[in-house]
Short mmCIF file of C-alpha atoms in Angstrom, two decimals:
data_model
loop_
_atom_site.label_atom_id
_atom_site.label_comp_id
_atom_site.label_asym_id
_atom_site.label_seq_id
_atom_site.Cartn_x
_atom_site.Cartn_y
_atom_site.Cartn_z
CA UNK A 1 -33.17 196.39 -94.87
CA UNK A 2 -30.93 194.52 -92.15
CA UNK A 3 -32.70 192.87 -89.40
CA UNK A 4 -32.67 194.37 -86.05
CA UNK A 5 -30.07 191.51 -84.86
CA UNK A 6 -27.80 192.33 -87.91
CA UNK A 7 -28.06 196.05 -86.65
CA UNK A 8 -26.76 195.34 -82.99
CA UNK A 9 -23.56 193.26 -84.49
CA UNK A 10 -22.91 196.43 -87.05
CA UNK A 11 -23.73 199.07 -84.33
CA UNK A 12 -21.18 197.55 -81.90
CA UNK A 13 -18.75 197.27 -84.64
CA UNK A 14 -19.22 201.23 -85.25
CA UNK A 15 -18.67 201.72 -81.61
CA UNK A 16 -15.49 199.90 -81.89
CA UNK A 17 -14.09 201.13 -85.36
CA UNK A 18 -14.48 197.67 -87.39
CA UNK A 19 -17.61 198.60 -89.30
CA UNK A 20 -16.80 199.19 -92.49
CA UNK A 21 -18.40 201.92 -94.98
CA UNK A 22 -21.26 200.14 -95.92
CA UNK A 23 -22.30 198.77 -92.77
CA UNK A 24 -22.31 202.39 -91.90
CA UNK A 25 -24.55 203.07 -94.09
CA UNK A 26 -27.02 200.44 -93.55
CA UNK A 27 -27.13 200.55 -90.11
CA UNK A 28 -27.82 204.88 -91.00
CA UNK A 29 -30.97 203.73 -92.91
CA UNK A 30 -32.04 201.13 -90.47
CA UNK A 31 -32.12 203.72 -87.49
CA UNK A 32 -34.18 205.82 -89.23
CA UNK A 33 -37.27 203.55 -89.51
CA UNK A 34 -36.72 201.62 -86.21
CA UNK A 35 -36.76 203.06 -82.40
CA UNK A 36 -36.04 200.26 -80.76
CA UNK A 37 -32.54 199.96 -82.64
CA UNK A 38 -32.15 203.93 -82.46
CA UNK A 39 -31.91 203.61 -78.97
CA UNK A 40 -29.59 200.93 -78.35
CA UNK A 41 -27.14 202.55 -80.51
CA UNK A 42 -27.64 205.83 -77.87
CA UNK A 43 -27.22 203.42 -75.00
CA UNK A 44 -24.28 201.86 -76.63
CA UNK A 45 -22.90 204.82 -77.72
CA UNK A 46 -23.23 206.19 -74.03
CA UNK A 47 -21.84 203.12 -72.34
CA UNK A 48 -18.88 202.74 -74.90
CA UNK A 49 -18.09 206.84 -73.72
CA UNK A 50 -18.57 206.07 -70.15
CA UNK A 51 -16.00 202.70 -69.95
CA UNK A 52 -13.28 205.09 -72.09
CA UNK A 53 -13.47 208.00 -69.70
CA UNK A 54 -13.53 205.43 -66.51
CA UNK A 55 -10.08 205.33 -66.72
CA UNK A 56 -10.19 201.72 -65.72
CA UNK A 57 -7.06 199.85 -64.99
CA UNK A 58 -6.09 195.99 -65.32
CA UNK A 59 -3.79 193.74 -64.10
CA UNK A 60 -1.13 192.44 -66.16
CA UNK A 61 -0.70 189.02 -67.65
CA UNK A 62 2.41 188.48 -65.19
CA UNK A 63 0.24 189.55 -62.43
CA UNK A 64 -3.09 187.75 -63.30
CA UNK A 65 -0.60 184.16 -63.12
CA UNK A 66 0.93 185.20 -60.01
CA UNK A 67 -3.11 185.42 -58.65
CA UNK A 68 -4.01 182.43 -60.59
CA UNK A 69 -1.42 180.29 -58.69
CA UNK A 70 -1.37 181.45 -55.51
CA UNK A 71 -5.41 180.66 -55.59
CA UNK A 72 -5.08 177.08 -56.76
CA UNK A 73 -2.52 176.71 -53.92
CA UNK A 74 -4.98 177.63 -51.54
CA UNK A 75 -7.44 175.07 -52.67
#
């Protein structure tokens, strides 16, 4: 049986597609036997659905320079 820190590493690979088959299947077992872990995968997997349908946008990398200099020149 993983420990419950091993779990939250594995369950935010799953949210992220990097866990691989196994992990998937230990971290299955593990949620079975503990609550606390079952429910912060549901509040991960929750929070992982809410940032993807946020539609959030970002600035580029030529952007985030042009910010980045024009702030140390007002220092």
């Amino acid at each position: 049986m993983k420990s419950c820190k091993d779990v939250e590493i594995i369950c935010t690979k799953v949210q992220y597609k990097e866990a691989s088959f196994l992990e998937k299947i230990k971290i299955k077992l593990h949620l079975l036997f503990c609550r606390t872990c079952k429910s912060f995968s549901k509040k991960n997997t929750e929070l992982t659905s809410l940032c993807s349908k946020a539609n959030i946008k970002t600035l580029c990398i030529e952007e985030k320079e042009k910010m980045k200099t024009e702030l140390k020149s007002r220092i």
